[in-house]
Amino acid sequence: MIFIVVKFKVKPEHADQWPELSREFTEATRAEPGNLWFDWSRSVDDPNEYVLVEAFKDDAAEAHVRSGHFAKAMAEQPQYLQETPGIISRQIDGEGWDQMGEMTVA
């Protein structure tokens, strides 16, 4: 799978609205056939930072970046950001989350 983590530094005046501002892109991406997950989190240390954790089946990532909703988001979202997002994108084995071996919850 293709595993991606992106950090978005949102302008303070838009930080509370970011989930709504990114909702259309989020919903469209989650509906893609090869999307495994597309999950946002807000930093507990910086209220202006959102982290996106996403994954796609190996053959689906290219279709994602060529989609209309991706192009629209890339054109619209920068106006709400403080800086260019940071990204880590890797191809890894698997198609889901494994259980953490160091901790077991009974």
mmCIF file of N, CA and C in Angstrom:
data_model
loop_
_atom_site.group_PDB
_atom_site.id
_atom_site.type_symbol
_atom_site.label_atom_id
_atom_site.label_comp_id
_atom_site.label_asym_id
_atom_site.label_seq_id
_atom_site.Cartn_x
_atom_site.Cartn_y
_atom_site.Cartn_z
ATOM 1 N N MET A 1 0.836 -1.174 0.000
ATOM 2 C CA MET A 1 0.000 0.000 0.000
ATOM 3 C C MET A 1 0.886 1.244 0.000
ATOM 4 N N ILE A 2 0.309 2.356 -0.385
ATOM 5 C CA ILE A 2 0.982 3.640 -0.303
ATOM 6 C C ILE A 2 0.498 4.299 0.985
ATOM 7 N N PHE A 3 1.413 4.594 1.898
ATOM 8 C CA PHE A 3 1.105 5.180 3.200
ATOM 9 C C PHE A 3 1.631 6.607 3.214
ATOM 10 N N ILE A 4 0.771 7.556 3.544
ATOM 11 C CA ILE A 4 1.113 8.972 3.443
ATOM 12 C C ILE A 4 0.719 9.691 4.727
ATOM 13 N N VAL A 5 1.599 10.544 5.199
ATOM 14 C CA VAL A 5 1.311 11.432 6.322
ATOM 15 C C VAL A 5 1.655 12.845 5.867
ATOM 16 N N VAL A 6 0.706 13.771 6.046
ATOM 17 C CA VAL A 6 0.907 15.157 5.626
ATOM 18 C C VAL A 6 0.593 16.076 6.799
ATOM 19 N N LYS A 7 1.472 17.050 7.057
ATOM 20 C CA LYS A 7 1.239 18.048 8.099
ATOM 21 C C LYS A 7 0.850 19.366 7.441
ATOM 22 N N PHE A 8 -0.307 19.890 7.847
ATOM 23 C CA PHE A 8 -0.838 21.144 7.324
ATOM 24 C C PHE A 8 -0.784 22.198 8.425
ATOM 25 N N LYS A 9 -0.062 23.296 8.203
ATOM 26 C CA LYS A 9 -0.055 24.434 9.122
ATOM 27 C C LYS A 9 -1.083 25.426 8.591
ATOM 28 N N VAL A 10 -2.228 25.481 9.250
ATOM 29 C CA VAL A 10 -3.339 26.315 8.819
ATOM 30 C C VAL A 10 -3.208 27.709 9.442
ATOM 31 N N LYS A 11 -3.563 28.732 8.675
ATOM 32 C CA LYS A 11 -3.557 30.084 9.221
ATOM 33 C C LYS A 11 -4.487 30.125 10.431
ATOM 34 N N PRO A 12 -4.084 30.824 11.503
ATOM 35 C CA PRO A 12 -4.880 30.825 12.732
ATOM 36 C C PRO A 12 -6.350 31.198 12.527
ATOM 37 N N GLU A 13 -6.618 32.129 11.642
ATOM 38 C CA GLU A 13 -7.999 32.562 11.437
ATOM 39 C C GLU A 13 -8.864 31.514 10.730
ATOM 40 N N HIS A 14 -8.235 30.457 10.201
ATOM 41 C CA HIS A 14 -8.980 29.399 9.519
ATOM 42 C C HIS A 14 -8.889 28.041 10.224
ATOM 43 N N ALA A 15 -8.109 27.976 11.296
ATOM 44 C CA ALA A 15 -7.834 26.683 11.935
ATOM 45 C C ALA A 15 -9.090 25.973 12.431
ATOM 46 N N ASP A 16 -9.993 26.698 13.054
ATOM 47 C CA ASP A 16 -11.192 26.043 13.569
ATOM 48 C C ASP A 16 -12.129 25.581 12.455
ATOM 49 N N GLN A 17 -12.044 26.210 11.289
ATOM 50 C CA GLN A 17 -12.907 25.850 10.158
ATOM 51 C C GLN A 17 -12.286 24.809 9.231
ATOM 52 N N TRP A 18 -11.021 24.417 9.490
ATOM 53 C CA TRP A 18 -10.337 23.511 8.568
ATOM 54 C C TRP A 18 -11.109 22.212 8.280
ATOM 55 N N PRO A 19 -11.701 21.562 9.278
ATOM 56 C CA PRO A 19 -12.457 20.343 8.946
ATOM 57 C C PRO A 19 -13.563 20.603 7.912
ATOM 58 N N GLU A 20 -14.230 21.720 8.020
ATOM 59 C CA GLU A 20 -15.276 22.044 7.042
ATOM 60 C C GLU A 20 -14.664 22.457 5.703
ATOM 61 N N LEU A 21 -13.576 23.208 5.742
ATOM 62 C CA LEU A 21 -12.924 23.651 4.507
ATOM 63 C C LEU A 21 -12.373 22.473 3.698
ATOM 64 N N SER A 22 -11.993 21.415 4.367
ATOM 65 C CA SER A 22 -11.432 20.237 3.691
ATOM 66 C C SER A 22 -12.443 19.099 3.534
ATOM 67 N N ARG A 23 -13.694 19.319 3.961
ATOM 68 C CA ARG A 23 -14.691 18.247 3.972
ATOM 69 C C ARG A 23 -14.972 17.662 2.584
ATOM 70 N N GLU A 24 -15.176 18.499 1.580
ATOM 71 C CA GLU A 24 -15.495 18.002 0.239
ATOM 72 C C GLU A 24 -14.368 17.111 -0.293
ATOM 73 N N PHE A 25 -13.124 17.569 -0.125
ATOM 74 C CA PHE A 25 -11.964 16.793 -0.553
ATOM 75 C C PHE A 25 -11.880 15.480 0.225
ATOM 76 N N THR A 26 -12.110 15.552 1.529
ATOM 77 C CA THR A 26 -12.050 14.364 2.380
ATOM 78 C C THR A 26 -13.086 13.327 1.956
ATOM 79 N N GLU A 27 -14.320 13.753 1.806
ATOM 80 C CA GLU A 27 -15.392 12.821 1.436
ATOM 81 C C GLU A 27 -15.178 12.217 0.059
ATOM 82 N N ALA A 28 -14.739 13.028 -0.897
ATOM 83 C CA ALA A 28 -14.489 12.510 -2.251
ATOM 84 C C ALA A 28 -13.344 11.501 -2.248
ATOM 85 N N THR A 29 -12.301 11.784 -1.482
ATOM 86 C CA THR A 29 -11.164 10.856 -1.421
ATOM 87 C C THR A 29 -11.561 9.554 -0.748
ATOM 88 N N ARG A 30 -12.304 9.637 0.340
ATOM 89 C CA ARG A 30 -12.748 8.422 1.029
ATOM 90 C C ARG A 30 -13.628 7.547 0.142
ATOM 91 N N ALA A 31 -14.293 8.159 -0.828
ATOM 92 C CA ALA A 31 -15.168 7.407 -1.740
ATOM 93 C C ALA A 31 -14.406 6.763 -2.896
ATOM 94 N N GLU A 32 -13.139 7.060 -3.055
ATOM 95 C CA GLU A 32 -12.348 6.459 -4.137
ATOM 96 C C GLU A 32 -12.218 4.954 -3.899
ATOM 97 N N PRO A 33 -12.310 4.145 -4.955
ATOM 98 C CA PRO A 33 -12.240 2.690 -4.797
ATOM 99 C C PRO A 33 -10.973 2.179 -4.111
ATOM 100 N N GLY A 34 -9.836 2.804 -4.346
ATOM 101 C CA GLY A 34 -8.585 2.304 -3.781
ATOM 102 C C GLY A 34 -8.162 2.957 -2.486
ATOM 103 N N ASN A 35 -8.985 3.837 -1.930
ATOM 104 C CA ASN A 35 -8.629 4.480 -0.671
ATOM 105 C C ASN A 35 -8.858 3.521 0.484
ATOM 106 N N LEU A 36 -7.855 3.368 1.328
ATOM 107 C CA LEU A 36 -7.971 2.509 2.507
ATOM 108 C C LEU A 36 -8.382 3.320 3.733
ATOM 109 N N TRP A 37 -7.845 4.518 3.887
ATOM 110 C CA TRP A 37 -8.287 5.460 4.911
ATOM 111 C C TRP A 37 -7.754 6.844 4.591
ATOM 112 N N PHE A 38 -8.405 7.841 5.179
ATOM 113 C CA PHE A 38 -8.080 9.252 4.966
ATOM 114 C C PHE A 38 -8.558 9.968 6.223
ATOM 115 N N ASP A 39 -7.652 10.068 7.233
ATOM 116 C CA ASP A 39 -8.036 10.489 8.573
ATOM 117 C C ASP A 39 -7.263 11.731 9.027
ATOM 118 N N TRP A 40 -8.009 12.728 9.468
ATOM 119 C CA TRP A 40 -7.449 13.975 9.978
ATOM 120 C C TRP A 40 -7.356 13.936 11.494
ATOM 121 N N SER A 41 -6.301 14.563 12.026
ATOM 122 C CA SER A 41 -6.157 14.794 13.462
ATOM 123 C C SER A 41 -5.622 16.211 13.655
ATOM 124 N N ARG A 42 -5.999 16.809 14.785
ATOM 125 C CA ARG A 42 -5.495 18.138 15.118
ATOM 126 C C ARG A 42 -4.432 17.970 16.194
ATOM 127 N N SER A 43 -3.328 18.675 16.035
ATOM 128 C CA SER A 43 -2.233 18.590 16.993
ATOM 129 C C SER A 43 -2.665 19.062 18.377
ATOM 130 N N VAL A 44 -2.228 18.365 19.409
ATOM 131 C CA VAL A 44 -2.491 18.803 20.774
ATOM 132 C C VAL A 44 -1.491 19.879 21.209
ATOM 133 N N ASP A 45 -0.393 20.030 20.469
ATOM 134 C CA ASP A 45 0.637 21.026 20.786
ATOM 135 C C ASP A 45 0.467 22.327 20.012
ATOM 136 N N ASP A 46 -0.105 22.257 18.824
ATOM 137 C CA ASP A 46 -0.267 23.431 17.965
ATOM 138 C C ASP A 46 -1.673 23.403 17.373
ATOM 139 N N PRO A 47 -2.574 24.236 17.842
ATOM 140 C CA PRO A 47 -3.955 24.202 17.350
ATOM 141 C C PRO A 47 -4.115 24.605 15.886
ATOM 142 N N ASN A 48 -3.045 25.082 15.270
ATOM 143 C CA ASN A 48 -3.084 25.447 13.854
ATOM 144 C C ASN A 48 -2.553 24.344 12.942
ATOM 145 N N GLU A 49 -2.152 23.225 13.530
ATOM 146 C CA GLU A 49 -1.590 22.121 12.747
ATOM 147 C C GLU A 49 -2.551 20.940 12.705
ATOM 148 N N TYR A 50 -2.798 20.473 11.482
ATOM 149 C CA TYR A 50 -3.591 19.270 11.259
ATOM 150 C C TYR A 50 -2.690 18.236 10.592
ATOM 151 N N VAL A 51 -2.884 16.984 10.965
ATOM 152 C CA VAL A 51 -2.120 15.881 10.389
ATOM 153 C C VAL A 51 -3.090 14.956 9.670
ATOM 154 N N LEU A 52 -2.780 14.673 8.431
ATOM 155 C CA LEU A 52 -3.578 13.778 7.606
ATOM 156 C C LEU A 52 -2.824 12.464 7.453
ATOM 157 N N VAL A 53 -3.463 11.361 7.838
ATOM 158 C CA VAL A 53 -2.894 10.022 7.654
ATOM 159 C C VAL A 53 -3.784 9.334 6.635
ATOM 160 N N GLU A 54 -3.175 8.938 5.517
ATOM 161 C CA GLU A 54 -3.953 8.343 4.426
ATOM 162 C C GLU A 54 -3.223 7.148 3.849
ATOM 163 N N ALA A 55 -3.990 6.260 3.227
ATOM 164 C CA ALA A 55 -3.395 5.087 2.589
ATOM 165 C C ALA A 55 -4.256 4.687 1.403
ATOM 166 N N PHE A 56 -3.565 4.164 0.385
ATOM 167 C CA PHE A 56 -4.207 3.719 -0.849
ATOM 168 C C PHE A 56 -3.643 2.373 -1.249
ATOM 169 N N LYS A 57 -4.467 1.582 -1.890
ATOM 170 C CA LYS A 57 -3.944 0.364 -2.510
ATOM 171 C C LYS A 57 -2.890 0.796 -3.521
ATOM 172 N N ASP A 58 -1.896 -0.068 -3.764
ATOM 173 C CA ASP A 58 -0.755 0.277 -4.616
ATOM 174 C C ASP A 58 -1.149 0.888 -5.950
ATOM 175 N N ASP A 59 -2.200 0.381 -6.557
ATOM 176 C CA ASP A 59 -2.559 0.840 -7.896
ATOM 177 C C ASP A 59 -3.527 2.024 -7.889
ATOM 178 N N ALA A 60 -3.826 2.583 -6.718
ATOM 179 C CA ALA A 60 -4.845 3.630 -6.629
ATOM 180 C C ALA A 60 -4.288 5.035 -6.399
ATOM 181 N N ALA A 61 -3.054 5.159 -6.007
ATOM 182 C CA ALA A 61 -2.508 6.474 -5.664
ATOM 183 C C ALA A 61 -2.445 7.392 -6.878
ATOM 184 N N GLU A 62 -2.083 6.854 -8.025
ATOM 185 C CA GLU A 62 -1.996 7.688 -9.228
ATOM 186 C C GLU A 62 -3.362 8.231 -9.620
ATOM 187 N N ALA A 63 -4.384 7.411 -9.543
ATOM 188 C CA ALA A 63 -5.739 7.872 -9.856
ATOM 189 C C ALA A 63 -6.162 8.974 -8.886
ATOM 190 N N HIS A 64 -5.750 8.872 -7.646
ATOM 191 C CA HIS A 64 -6.086 9.890 -6.647
ATOM 192 C C HIS A 64 -5.507 11.251 -7.047
ATOM 193 N N VAL A 65 -4.213 11.301 -7.360
ATOM 194 C CA VAL A 65 -3.595 12.592 -7.678
ATOM 195 C C VAL A 65 -4.018 13.131 -9.046
ATOM 196 N N ARG A 66 -4.657 12.323 -9.851
ATOM 197 C CA ARG A 66 -5.169 12.780 -11.153
ATOM 198 C C ARG A 66 -6.665 13.119 -11.108
ATOM 199 N N SER A 67 -7.278 12.962 -9.942
ATOM 200 C CA SER A 67 -8.717 13.188 -9.825
ATOM 201 C C SER A 67 -9.047 14.681 -9.827
ATOM 202 N N GLY A 68 -10.266 14.979 -10.198
ATOM 203 C CA GLY A 68 -10.738 16.351 -10.197
ATOM 204 C C GLY A 68 -10.783 16.954 -8.811
ATOM 205 N N HIS A 69 -11.201 16.162 -7.811
ATOM 206 C CA HIS A 69 -11.266 16.711 -6.452
ATOM 207 C C HIS A 69 -9.874 16.979 -5.884
ATOM 208 N N PHE A 70 -8.877 16.206 -6.308
ATOM 209 C CA PHE A 70 -7.506 16.470 -5.873
ATOM 210 C C PHE A 70 -7.032 17.790 -6.480
ATOM 211 N N ALA A 71 -7.235 17.978 -7.777
ATOM 212 C CA ALA A 71 -6.825 19.217 -8.442
ATOM 213 C C ALA A 71 -7.509 20.425 -7.810
ATOM 214 N N LYS A 72 -8.785 20.294 -7.525
ATOM 215 C CA LYS A 72 -9.537 21.392 -6.910
ATOM 216 C C LYS A 72 -8.960 21.725 -5.532
ATOM 217 N N ALA A 73 -8.688 20.714 -4.725
ATOM 218 C CA ALA A 73 -8.134 20.948 -3.391
ATOM 219 C C ALA A 73 -6.751 21.590 -3.473
ATOM 220 N N MET A 74 -5.921 21.156 -4.402
ATOM 221 C CA MET A 74 -4.583 21.727 -4.531
ATOM 222 C C MET A 74 -4.645 23.191 -4.964
ATOM 223 N N ALA A 75 -5.682 23.552 -5.690
ATOM 224 C CA ALA A 75 -5.854 24.945 -6.122
ATOM 225 C C ALA A 75 -6.455 25.815 -5.022
ATOM 226 N N GLU A 76 -7.367 25.271 -4.227
ATOM 227 C CA GLU A 76 -8.105 26.062 -3.239
ATOM 228 C C GLU A 76 -7.461 26.106 -1.855
ATOM 229 N N GLN A 77 -6.858 25.029 -1.414
ATOM 230 C CA GLN A 77 -6.393 24.956 -0.028
ATOM 231 C C GLN A 77 -5.221 25.869 0.331
ATOM 232 N N PRO A 78 -4.287 26.161 -0.572
ATOM 233 C CA PRO A 78 -3.148 26.993 -0.166
ATOM 234 C C PRO A 78 -3.516 28.344 0.451
ATOM 235 N N GLN A 79 -4.620 28.929 0.060
ATOM 236 C CA GLN A 79 -5.000 30.231 0.630
ATOM 237 C C GLN A 79 -5.255 30.164 2.140
ATOM 238 N N TYR A 80 -5.513 28.974 2.671
ATOM 239 C CA TYR A 80 -5.798 28.801 4.088
ATOM 240 C C TYR A 80 -4.573 28.380 4.901
ATOM 241 N N LEU A 81 -3.445 28.175 4.224
ATOM 242 C CA LEU A 81 -2.262 27.613 4.871
ATOM 243 C C LEU A 81 -1.169 28.646 5.124
ATOM 244 N N GLN A 82 -0.389 28.408 6.179
ATOM 245 C CA GLN A 82 0.752 29.259 6.510
ATOM 246 C C GLN A 82 1.974 28.930 5.657
ATOM 247 N N GLU A 83 2.088 27.670 5.248
ATOM 248 C CA GLU A 83 3.270 27.212 4.516
ATOM 249 C C GLU A 83 2.916 25.952 3.739
ATOM 250 N N THR A 84 3.822 25.568 2.856
ATOM 251 C CA THR A 84 3.646 24.340 2.085
ATOM 252 C C THR A 84 3.639 23.143 3.038
ATOM 253 N N PRO A 85 2.655 22.258 2.918
ATOM 254 C CA PRO A 85 2.596 21.095 3.816
ATOM 255 C C PRO A 85 3.838 20.208 3.709
ATOM 256 N N GLY A 86 4.181 19.581 4.818
ATOM 257 C CA GLY A 86 5.240 18.576 4.837
ATOM 258 C C GLY A 86 4.609 17.210 4.619
ATOM 259 N N ILE A 87 5.330 16.334 3.923
ATOM 260 C CA ILE A 87 4.758 15.024 3.576
ATOM 261 C C ILE A 87 5.791 13.917 3.706
ATOM 262 N N ILE A 88 5.310 12.759 4.119
ATOM 263 C CA ILE A 88 6.063 11.506 4.041
ATOM 264 C C ILE A 88 5.168 10.548 3.266
ATOM 265 N N SER A 89 5.688 9.979 2.195
ATOM 266 C CA SER A 89 4.925 9.057 1.362
ATOM 267 C C SER A 89 5.801 7.846 1.066
ATOM 268 N N ARG A 90 5.322 6.682 1.467
ATOM 269 C CA ARG A 90 6.107 5.456 1.293
ATOM 270 C C ARG A 90 5.221 4.313 0.841
ATOM 271 N N GLN A 91 5.792 3.431 0.063
ATOM 272 C CA GLN A 91 5.120 2.188 -0.273
ATOM 273 C C GLN A 91 5.557 1.162 0.766
ATOM 274 N N ILE A 92 4.563 0.539 1.400
ATOM 275 C CA ILE A 92 4.877 -0.438 2.437
ATOM 276 C C ILE A 92 4.029 -1.688 2.228
ATOM 277 N N ASP A 93 4.457 -2.784 2.835
ATOM 278 C CA ASP A 93 3.689 -4.020 2.772
ATOM 279 C C ASP A 93 2.458 -3.909 3.659
ATOM 280 N N GLY A 94 1.395 -4.564 3.255
ATOM 281 C CA GLY A 94 0.187 -4.613 4.058
ATOM 282 C C GLY A 94 -0.960 -3.853 3.430
ATOM 283 N N GLU A 95 -2.139 -3.984 4.048
ATOM 284 C CA GLU A 95 -3.325 -3.266 3.595
ATOM 285 C C GLU A 95 -4.157 -2.801 4.770
ATOM 286 N N GLY A 96 -3.510 -2.638 5.918
ATOM 287 C CA GLY A 96 -4.242 -2.180 7.082
ATOM 288 C C GLY A 96 -3.331 -2.029 8.279
ATOM 289 N N TRP A 97 -3.940 -1.686 9.393
ATOM 290 C CA TRP A 97 -3.200 -1.489 10.626
ATOM 291 C C TRP A 97 -2.928 -2.835 11.294
ATOM 292 N N ASP A 98 -1.703 -3.015 11.777
ATOM 293 C CA ASP A 98 -1.363 -4.182 12.584
ATOM 294 C C ASP A 98 -1.561 -3.818 14.056
ATOM 295 N N GLN A 99 -1.670 -4.821 14.911
ATOM 296 C CA GLN A 99 -1.747 -4.559 16.338
ATOM 297 C C GLN A 99 -0.353 -4.281 16.876
ATOM 298 N N MET A 100 -0.297 -3.388 17.825
ATOM 299 C CA MET A 100 0.982 -3.022 18.456
ATOM 300 C C MET A 100 1.452 -4.156 19.353
ATOM 301 N N GLY A 101 2.591 -4.729 19.041
ATOM 302 C CA GLY A 101 3.098 -5.873 19.783
ATOM 303 C C GLY A 101 3.561 -5.554 21.189
ATOM 304 N N GLU A 102 3.956 -4.299 21.434
ATOM 305 C CA GLU A 102 4.490 -3.912 22.733
ATOM 306 C C GLU A 102 3.405 -3.633 23.771
ATOM 307 N N MET A 103 2.134 -3.571 23.333
ATOM 308 C CA MET A 103 1.048 -3.269 24.259
ATOM 309 C C MET A 103 -0.167 -4.105 23.909
ATOM 310 N N THR A 104 -0.745 -4.724 24.911
ATOM 311 C CA THR A 104 -1.959 -5.500 24.709
ATOM 312 C C THR A 104 -3.042 -4.963 25.624
ATOM 313 N N VAL A 105 -4.203 -4.762 25.076
ATOM 314 C CA VAL A 105 -5.348 -4.317 25.868
ATOM 315 C C VAL A 105 -6.307 -5.493 25.975
ATOM 316 N N ALA A 106 -6.600 -5.879 27.188
ATOM 317 C CA ALA A 106 -7.469 -7.045 27.397
ATOM 318 C C ALA A 106 -8.921 -6.649 27.385
#
